[in-house]
Coordinates of C-alpha atoms and ligand atoms in Angstrom, one line a residue:
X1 CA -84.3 -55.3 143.0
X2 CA -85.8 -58.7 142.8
X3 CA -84.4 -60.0 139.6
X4 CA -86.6 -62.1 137.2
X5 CA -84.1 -65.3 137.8
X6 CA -82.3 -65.8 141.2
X7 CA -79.1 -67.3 139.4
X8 CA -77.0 -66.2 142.6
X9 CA -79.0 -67.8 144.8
X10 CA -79.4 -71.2 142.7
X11 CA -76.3 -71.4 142.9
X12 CA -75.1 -70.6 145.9
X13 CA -77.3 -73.1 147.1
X14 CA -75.1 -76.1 145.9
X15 CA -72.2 -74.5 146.4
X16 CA -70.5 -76.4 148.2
X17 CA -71.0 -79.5 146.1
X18 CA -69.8 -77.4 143.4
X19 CA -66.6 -76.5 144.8
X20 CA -65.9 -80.4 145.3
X21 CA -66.8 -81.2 141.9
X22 CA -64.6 -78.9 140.5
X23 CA -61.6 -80.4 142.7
X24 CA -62.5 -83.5 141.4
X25 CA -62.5 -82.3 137.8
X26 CA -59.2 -81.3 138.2
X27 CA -57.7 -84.1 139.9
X28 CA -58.9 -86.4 137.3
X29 CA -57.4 -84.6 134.7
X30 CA -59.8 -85.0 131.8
X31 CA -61.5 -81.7 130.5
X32 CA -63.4 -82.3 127.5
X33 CA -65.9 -85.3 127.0
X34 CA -64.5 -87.1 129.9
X35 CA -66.4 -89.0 132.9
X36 CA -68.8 -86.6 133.8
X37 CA -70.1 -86.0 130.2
X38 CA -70.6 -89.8 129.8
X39 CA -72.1 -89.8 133.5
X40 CA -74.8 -87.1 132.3
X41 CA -75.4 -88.0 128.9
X42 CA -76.4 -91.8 130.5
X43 CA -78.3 -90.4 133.2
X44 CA -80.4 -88.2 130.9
X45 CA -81.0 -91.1 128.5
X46 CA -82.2 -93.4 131.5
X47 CA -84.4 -90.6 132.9
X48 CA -86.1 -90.0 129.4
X49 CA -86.1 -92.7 128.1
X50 CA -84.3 -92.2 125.2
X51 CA -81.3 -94.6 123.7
X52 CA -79.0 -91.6 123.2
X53 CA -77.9 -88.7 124.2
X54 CA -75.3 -86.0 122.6
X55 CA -74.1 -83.4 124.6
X56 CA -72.8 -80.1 122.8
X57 CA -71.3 -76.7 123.6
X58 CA -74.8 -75.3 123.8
X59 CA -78.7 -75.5 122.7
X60 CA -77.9 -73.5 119.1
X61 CA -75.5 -76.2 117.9
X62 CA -77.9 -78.9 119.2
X63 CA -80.2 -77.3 116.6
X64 CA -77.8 -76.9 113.9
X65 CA -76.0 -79.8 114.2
X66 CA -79.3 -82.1 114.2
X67 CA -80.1 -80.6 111.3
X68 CA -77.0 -81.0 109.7
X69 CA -76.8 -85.0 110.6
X70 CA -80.4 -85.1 108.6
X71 CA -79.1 -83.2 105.7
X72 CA -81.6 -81.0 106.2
X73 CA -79.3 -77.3 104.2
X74 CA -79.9 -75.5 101.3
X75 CA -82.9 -75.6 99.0
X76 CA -84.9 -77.2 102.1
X77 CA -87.5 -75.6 104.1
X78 CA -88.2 -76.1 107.4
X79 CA -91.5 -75.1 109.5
X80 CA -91.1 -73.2 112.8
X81 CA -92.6 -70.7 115.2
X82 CA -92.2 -66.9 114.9
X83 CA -92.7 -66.6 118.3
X84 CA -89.6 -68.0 120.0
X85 CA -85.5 -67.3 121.3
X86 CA -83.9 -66.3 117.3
X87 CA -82.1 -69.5 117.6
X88 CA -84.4 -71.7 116.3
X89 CA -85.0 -69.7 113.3
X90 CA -81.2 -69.2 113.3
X91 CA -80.5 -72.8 113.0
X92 CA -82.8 -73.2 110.6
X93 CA -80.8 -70.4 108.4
X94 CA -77.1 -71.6 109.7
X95 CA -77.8 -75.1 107.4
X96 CA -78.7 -72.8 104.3
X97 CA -82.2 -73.9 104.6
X98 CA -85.3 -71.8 104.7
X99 CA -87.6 -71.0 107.9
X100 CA -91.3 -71.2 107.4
X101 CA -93.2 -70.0 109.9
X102 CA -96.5 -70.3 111.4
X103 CA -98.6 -68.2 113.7
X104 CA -99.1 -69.5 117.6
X105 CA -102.3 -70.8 119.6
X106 CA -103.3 -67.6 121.7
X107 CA -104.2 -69.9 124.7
X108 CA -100.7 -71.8 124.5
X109 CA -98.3 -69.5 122.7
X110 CA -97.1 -72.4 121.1
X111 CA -96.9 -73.1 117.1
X112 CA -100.8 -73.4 115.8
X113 CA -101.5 -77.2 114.4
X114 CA -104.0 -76.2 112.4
X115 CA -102.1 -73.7 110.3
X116 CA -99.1 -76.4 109.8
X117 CA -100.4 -78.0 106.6
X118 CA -101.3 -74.9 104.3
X119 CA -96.9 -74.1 104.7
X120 CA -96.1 -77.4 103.4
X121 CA -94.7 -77.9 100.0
X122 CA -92.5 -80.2 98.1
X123 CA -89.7 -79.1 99.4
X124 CA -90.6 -78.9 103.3
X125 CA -88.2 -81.5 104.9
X126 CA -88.9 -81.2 109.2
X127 CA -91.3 -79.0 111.7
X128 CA -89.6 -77.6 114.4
X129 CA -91.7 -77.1 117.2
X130 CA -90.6 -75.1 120.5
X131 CA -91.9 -75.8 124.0
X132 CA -92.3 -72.2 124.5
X133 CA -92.0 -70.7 127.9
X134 CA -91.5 -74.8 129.5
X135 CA -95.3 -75.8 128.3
X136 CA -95.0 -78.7 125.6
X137 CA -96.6 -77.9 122.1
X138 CA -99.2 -80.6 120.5
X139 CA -96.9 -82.9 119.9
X140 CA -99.7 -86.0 118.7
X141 CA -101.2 -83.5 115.8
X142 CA -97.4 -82.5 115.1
X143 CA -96.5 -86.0 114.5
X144 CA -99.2 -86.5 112.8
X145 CA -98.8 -84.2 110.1
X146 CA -95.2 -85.1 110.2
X147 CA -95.9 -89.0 109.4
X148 CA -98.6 -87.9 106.7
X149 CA -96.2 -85.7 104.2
X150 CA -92.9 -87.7 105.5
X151 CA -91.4 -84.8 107.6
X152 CA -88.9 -84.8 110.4
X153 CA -89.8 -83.6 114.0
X154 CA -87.1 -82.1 116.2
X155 CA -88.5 -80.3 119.4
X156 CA -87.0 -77.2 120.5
X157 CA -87.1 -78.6 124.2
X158 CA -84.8 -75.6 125.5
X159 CA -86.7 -74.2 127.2
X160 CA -87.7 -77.1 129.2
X161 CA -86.1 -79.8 130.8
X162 CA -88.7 -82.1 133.0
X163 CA -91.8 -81.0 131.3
X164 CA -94.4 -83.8 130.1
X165 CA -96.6 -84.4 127.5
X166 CA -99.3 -86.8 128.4
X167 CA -96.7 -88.2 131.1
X168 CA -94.6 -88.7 128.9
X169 CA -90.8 -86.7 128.7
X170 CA -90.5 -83.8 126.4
X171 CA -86.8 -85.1 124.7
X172 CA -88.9 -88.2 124.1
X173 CA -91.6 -87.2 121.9
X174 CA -90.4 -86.9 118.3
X175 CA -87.2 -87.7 115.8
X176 CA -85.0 -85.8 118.1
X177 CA -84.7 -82.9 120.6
X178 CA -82.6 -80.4 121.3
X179 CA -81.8 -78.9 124.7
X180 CA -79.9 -75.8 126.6
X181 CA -77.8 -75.2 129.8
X182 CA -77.7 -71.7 129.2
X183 CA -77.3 -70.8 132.9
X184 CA -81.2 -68.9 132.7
X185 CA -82.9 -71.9 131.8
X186 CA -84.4 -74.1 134.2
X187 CA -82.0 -76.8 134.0
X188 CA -78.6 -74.7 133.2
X189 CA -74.8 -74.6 134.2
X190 CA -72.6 -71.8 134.9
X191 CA -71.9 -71.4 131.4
X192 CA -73.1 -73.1 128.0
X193 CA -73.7 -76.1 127.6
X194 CA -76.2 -78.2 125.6
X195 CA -77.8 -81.6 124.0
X196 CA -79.9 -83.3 121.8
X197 CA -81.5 -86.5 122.8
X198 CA -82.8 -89.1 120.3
X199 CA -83.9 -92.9 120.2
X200 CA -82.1 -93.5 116.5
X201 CA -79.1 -94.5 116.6
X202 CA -77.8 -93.6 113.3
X203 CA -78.4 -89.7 114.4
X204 CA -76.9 -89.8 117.5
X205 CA -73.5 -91.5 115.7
X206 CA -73.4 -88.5 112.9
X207 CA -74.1 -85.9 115.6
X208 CA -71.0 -87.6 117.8
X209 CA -69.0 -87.5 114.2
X210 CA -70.1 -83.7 113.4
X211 CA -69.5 -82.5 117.0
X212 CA -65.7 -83.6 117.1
X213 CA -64.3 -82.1 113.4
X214 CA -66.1 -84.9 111.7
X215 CA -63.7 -87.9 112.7
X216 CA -64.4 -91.3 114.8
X217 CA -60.7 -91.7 114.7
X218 CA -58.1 -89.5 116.1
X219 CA -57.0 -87.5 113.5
X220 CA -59.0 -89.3 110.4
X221 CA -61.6 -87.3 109.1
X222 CA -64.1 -88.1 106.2
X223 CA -66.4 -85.1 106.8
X224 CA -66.4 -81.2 107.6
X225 CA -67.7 -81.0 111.0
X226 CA -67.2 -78.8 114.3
X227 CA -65.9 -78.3 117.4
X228 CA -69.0 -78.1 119.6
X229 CA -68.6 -80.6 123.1
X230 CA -69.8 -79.7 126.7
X231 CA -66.3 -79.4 129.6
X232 CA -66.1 -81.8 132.4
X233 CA -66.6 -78.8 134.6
X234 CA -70.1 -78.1 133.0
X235 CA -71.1 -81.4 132.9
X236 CA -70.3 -82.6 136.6
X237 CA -72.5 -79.1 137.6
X238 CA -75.4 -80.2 135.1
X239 CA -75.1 -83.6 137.0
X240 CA -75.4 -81.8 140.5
X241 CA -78.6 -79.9 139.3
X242 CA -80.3 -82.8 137.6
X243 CA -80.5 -84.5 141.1
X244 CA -82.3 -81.0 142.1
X245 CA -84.2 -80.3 139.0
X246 CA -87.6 -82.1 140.0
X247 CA -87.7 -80.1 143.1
X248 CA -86.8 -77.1 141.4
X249 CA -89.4 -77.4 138.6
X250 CA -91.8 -78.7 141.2
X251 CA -91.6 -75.5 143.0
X252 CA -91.5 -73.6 139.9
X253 CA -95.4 -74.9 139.5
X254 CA -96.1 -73.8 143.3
X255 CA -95.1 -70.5 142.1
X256 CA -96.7 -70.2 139.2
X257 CA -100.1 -71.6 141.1
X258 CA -100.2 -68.4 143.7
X259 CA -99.4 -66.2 140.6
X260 CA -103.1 -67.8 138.8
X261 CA -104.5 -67.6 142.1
X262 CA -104.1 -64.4 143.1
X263 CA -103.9 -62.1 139.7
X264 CA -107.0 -64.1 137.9
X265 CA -109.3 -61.3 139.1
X266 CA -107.2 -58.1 138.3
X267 CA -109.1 -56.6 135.1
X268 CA -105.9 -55.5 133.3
X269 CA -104.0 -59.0 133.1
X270 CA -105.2 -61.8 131.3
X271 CA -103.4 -65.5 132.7
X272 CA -103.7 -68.3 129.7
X273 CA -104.1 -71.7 132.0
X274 CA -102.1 -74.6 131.2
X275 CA -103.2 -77.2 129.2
X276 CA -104.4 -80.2 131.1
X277 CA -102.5 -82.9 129.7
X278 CA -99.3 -81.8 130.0
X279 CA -96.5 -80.4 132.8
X280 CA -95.7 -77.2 132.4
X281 CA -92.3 -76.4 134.1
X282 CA -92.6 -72.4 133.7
X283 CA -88.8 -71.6 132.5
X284 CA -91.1 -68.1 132.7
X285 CA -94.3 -67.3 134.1
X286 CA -95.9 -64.6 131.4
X287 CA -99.3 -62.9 131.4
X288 CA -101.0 -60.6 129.1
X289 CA -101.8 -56.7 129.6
X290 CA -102.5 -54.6 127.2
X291 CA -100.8 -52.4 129.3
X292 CA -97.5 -53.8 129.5
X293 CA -95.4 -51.4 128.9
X294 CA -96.8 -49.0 131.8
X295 CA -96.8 -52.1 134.3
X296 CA -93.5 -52.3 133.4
X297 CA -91.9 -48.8 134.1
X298 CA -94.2 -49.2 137.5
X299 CA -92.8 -52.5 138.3
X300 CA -89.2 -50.9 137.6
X301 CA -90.0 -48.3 139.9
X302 CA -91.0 -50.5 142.4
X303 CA -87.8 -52.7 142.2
X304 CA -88.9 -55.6 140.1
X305 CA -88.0 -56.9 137.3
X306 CA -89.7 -58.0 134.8
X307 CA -89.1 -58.9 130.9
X308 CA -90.3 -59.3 127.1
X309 CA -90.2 -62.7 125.5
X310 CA -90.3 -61.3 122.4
X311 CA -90.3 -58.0 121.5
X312 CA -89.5 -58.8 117.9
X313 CA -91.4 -61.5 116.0
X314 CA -89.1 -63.8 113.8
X315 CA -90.7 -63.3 110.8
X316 CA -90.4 -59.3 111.1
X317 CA -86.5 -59.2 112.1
X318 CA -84.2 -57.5 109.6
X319 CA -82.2 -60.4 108.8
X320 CA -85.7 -62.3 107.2
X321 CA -86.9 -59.3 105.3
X322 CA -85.7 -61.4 102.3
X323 CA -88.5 -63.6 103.3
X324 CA -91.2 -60.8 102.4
X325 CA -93.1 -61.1 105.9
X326 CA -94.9 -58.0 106.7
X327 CA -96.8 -56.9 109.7
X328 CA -100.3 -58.6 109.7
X329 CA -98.8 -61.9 108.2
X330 CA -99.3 -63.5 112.2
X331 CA -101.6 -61.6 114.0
X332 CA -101.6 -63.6 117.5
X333 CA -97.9 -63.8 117.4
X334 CA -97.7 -59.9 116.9
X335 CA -100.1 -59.3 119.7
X336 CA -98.6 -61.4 121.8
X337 CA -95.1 -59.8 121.2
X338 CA -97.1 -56.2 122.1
X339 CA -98.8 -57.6 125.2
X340 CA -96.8 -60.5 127.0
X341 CA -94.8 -59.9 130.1
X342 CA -92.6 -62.2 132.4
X343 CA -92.9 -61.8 136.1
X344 CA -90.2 -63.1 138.4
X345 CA -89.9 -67.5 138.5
X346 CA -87.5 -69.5 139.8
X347 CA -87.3 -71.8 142.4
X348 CA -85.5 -69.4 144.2
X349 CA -88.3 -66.7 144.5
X350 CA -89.7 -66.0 147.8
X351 CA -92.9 -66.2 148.6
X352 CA -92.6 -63.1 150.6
X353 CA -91.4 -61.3 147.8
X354 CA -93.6 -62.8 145.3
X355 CA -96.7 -61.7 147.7
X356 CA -94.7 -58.1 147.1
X357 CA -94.7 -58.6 143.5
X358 CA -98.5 -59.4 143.7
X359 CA -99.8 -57.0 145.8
X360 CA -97.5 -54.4 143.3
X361 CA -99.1 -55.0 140.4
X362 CA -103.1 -55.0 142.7
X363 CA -101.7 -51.5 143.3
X364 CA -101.3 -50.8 139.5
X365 CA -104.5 -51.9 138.2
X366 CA -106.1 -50.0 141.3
X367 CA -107.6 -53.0 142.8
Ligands
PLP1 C1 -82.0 -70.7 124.7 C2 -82.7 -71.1 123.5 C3 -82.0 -71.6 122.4 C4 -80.5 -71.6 122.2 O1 -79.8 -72.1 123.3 P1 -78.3 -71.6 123.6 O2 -77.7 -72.6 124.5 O3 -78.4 -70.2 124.1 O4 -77.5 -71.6 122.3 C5 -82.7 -72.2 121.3 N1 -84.1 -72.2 121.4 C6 -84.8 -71.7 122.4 C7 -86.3 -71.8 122.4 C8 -84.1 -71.2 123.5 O5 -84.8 -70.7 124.5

């Protein structure tokens, strides 16, 4: 079967190094927020651009816990996507604030800027944007809006690590960002892991306070906060695959170029480009059928994988039917949740098989 991620074979690949990492962590003896977590979150900061970075046990707590150093909880509503991992939603809902969500551009997937400022009210307080799929929203008209009604911007960056948005780093672009090392995204560990990156300092300090049981000083505490920090062990793999992650996204984008070449022309699939001005890192290469759910069962049958990203839009999950969404409320997002489908991506993927993957799918449509 060729999976939709080669985890085995990422990871194999650095073996080695891995293997001597993990000797090392041992030796030295420290296992939470030691060397290695400092090393990354410097690293990361340097190569973003940012003045800090604050790494976490993984990307849901970088949400929650950014939204908890804003006071951003109950009676507060916060604009997001419907189209995107529950987590952001679930943040959103873990502070006691609201979601408010927003249909998606059909051409990006992403949240729709020109639907943002009919869901504002007097009690909207951030918009959460997600760089769905690796490909950076429209960040410029978020901000935008954002600086005209006084909101906070926090980007949803977990899905990718090493994308840009005219040149310039997703993690970089608004109040603060959140990111995952869930071991399926592009840049991920063997476990979780993840961070938020921000240029103000004073957010960066209350996230530090919140992630470690709300105390600066051992065993002084003068708020309710959490335990949420990233291991040594995590953190000296992340470092291993950050030297690696411009090659891997880099091939990532190969990939993703042969796929648009060579399925353009097959009537049943439509492929929504990439925007110009940004770098899309494909965490998953998707296209659009209208008839998915047959392509899938064939590619099954033919040993591939494949997946849904999402089945289930936010806003019609059980848990928000308290909301009072219905079907209808986002159109694009609910036709996109009946038609999209993720072919094999990673930097791992073989040309060879991706030609098999290819030519599958020619035999499908009949062409
Ligand atoms: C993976 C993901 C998260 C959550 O990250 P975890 O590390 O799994 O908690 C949040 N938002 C998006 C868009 C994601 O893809």
């Amino acid at each position: 079967m060729i999976p939709l991620v080669h985890l085995q074979r990422q990871f194999q690949s650095i073996k080695a190094d891995i293997v001597r990492e993990m000797e090392n962590v041992i030796t030295n003896g420290r296992y939470i927020l030691g060397p290695k977590v400092a090393e990354l979150e410097e690293k990361i900061a340097h190569r973003l651009g940012v003045s800090e970075v604050v790494s976490v046990a993984n990307g849901t707590d970088a949400l929650v816990l950014t939204l908890e150093a804003y006071g951003i909880g109950a009676g507060d509503e916060v604009i997001t996507t419907p189209f995107t991992f529950f987590a952001t939603a679930e943040a959103i809902s873990r502070v006691g604030a609201t979601p408010v969500f927003v249909d998606i551009n059909p051409d990006t997937y992403n949240i729709d800027v020109s639907k943002i400022e009919e869901r504002i009210t007097a009690i909207t307080k951030a918009i959460l944007p997600v760089h769905l799929f690796g490909q950076p929203a429209d960040m410029d008209e978020i901000n935008q809006i954002a600086r005209k009604h006084g909101l906070r911007v926090i980007e949803d960056a977990c899905q990718a690590f090493g994308a840009a948005y005219k040149e310039r780093p997703v993690g970089s672009l608004a109040d603060a960002a959140c990111f995952s090392f869930f071991p399926t995204k592009n840049l991920g560990t063997m476990g979780d892991g993840g961070m938020i990156t921000t240029s103000d300092g004073e957010l960066a300090a209350r996230i530090r306070k919140l992630r470690h049981h709300g105390s600066t000083k051992k065993y002084y505490h003068d708020s309710i906060g959490s335990n949420s920090r990233l291991d040594e062990l995590h953190a000296a793999i992340l470092l291993l695959c950050l030297q690696k992650i411009d090659s891997w996204n880099e091939k990532r984008r190969e990939l993703a170029e042969r796929y648009h070449q060579k399925l353009h022309n097959l009537s049943f699939l439509h492929i929504a480009p990439a925007e110009r001005d940004r770098t899309h890192i494909y965490h998953l290469f998707c296209v659009e059928s209208s008839r998915r759910d047959e392509a899938i069962k064939w590619l099954t049958r033919h040993q591939i994988q494949s997946g849904v990203y999402y089945p289930c839009p936010l806003h019609l999950q059980e848990v928000y039917s308290n909301l009072s969404y219905k079907p209808g409320d986002f159109p694009v997002t609910e036709r996109m949740s009946e038609r999209l489908l993720a072919l094999p991506m990673s930097p791992f993927l073989l040309e060879g098989e991706q030609d098999y993957i290819i030519e599958t799918l020619r035999r499908f449509g009949g062409e």
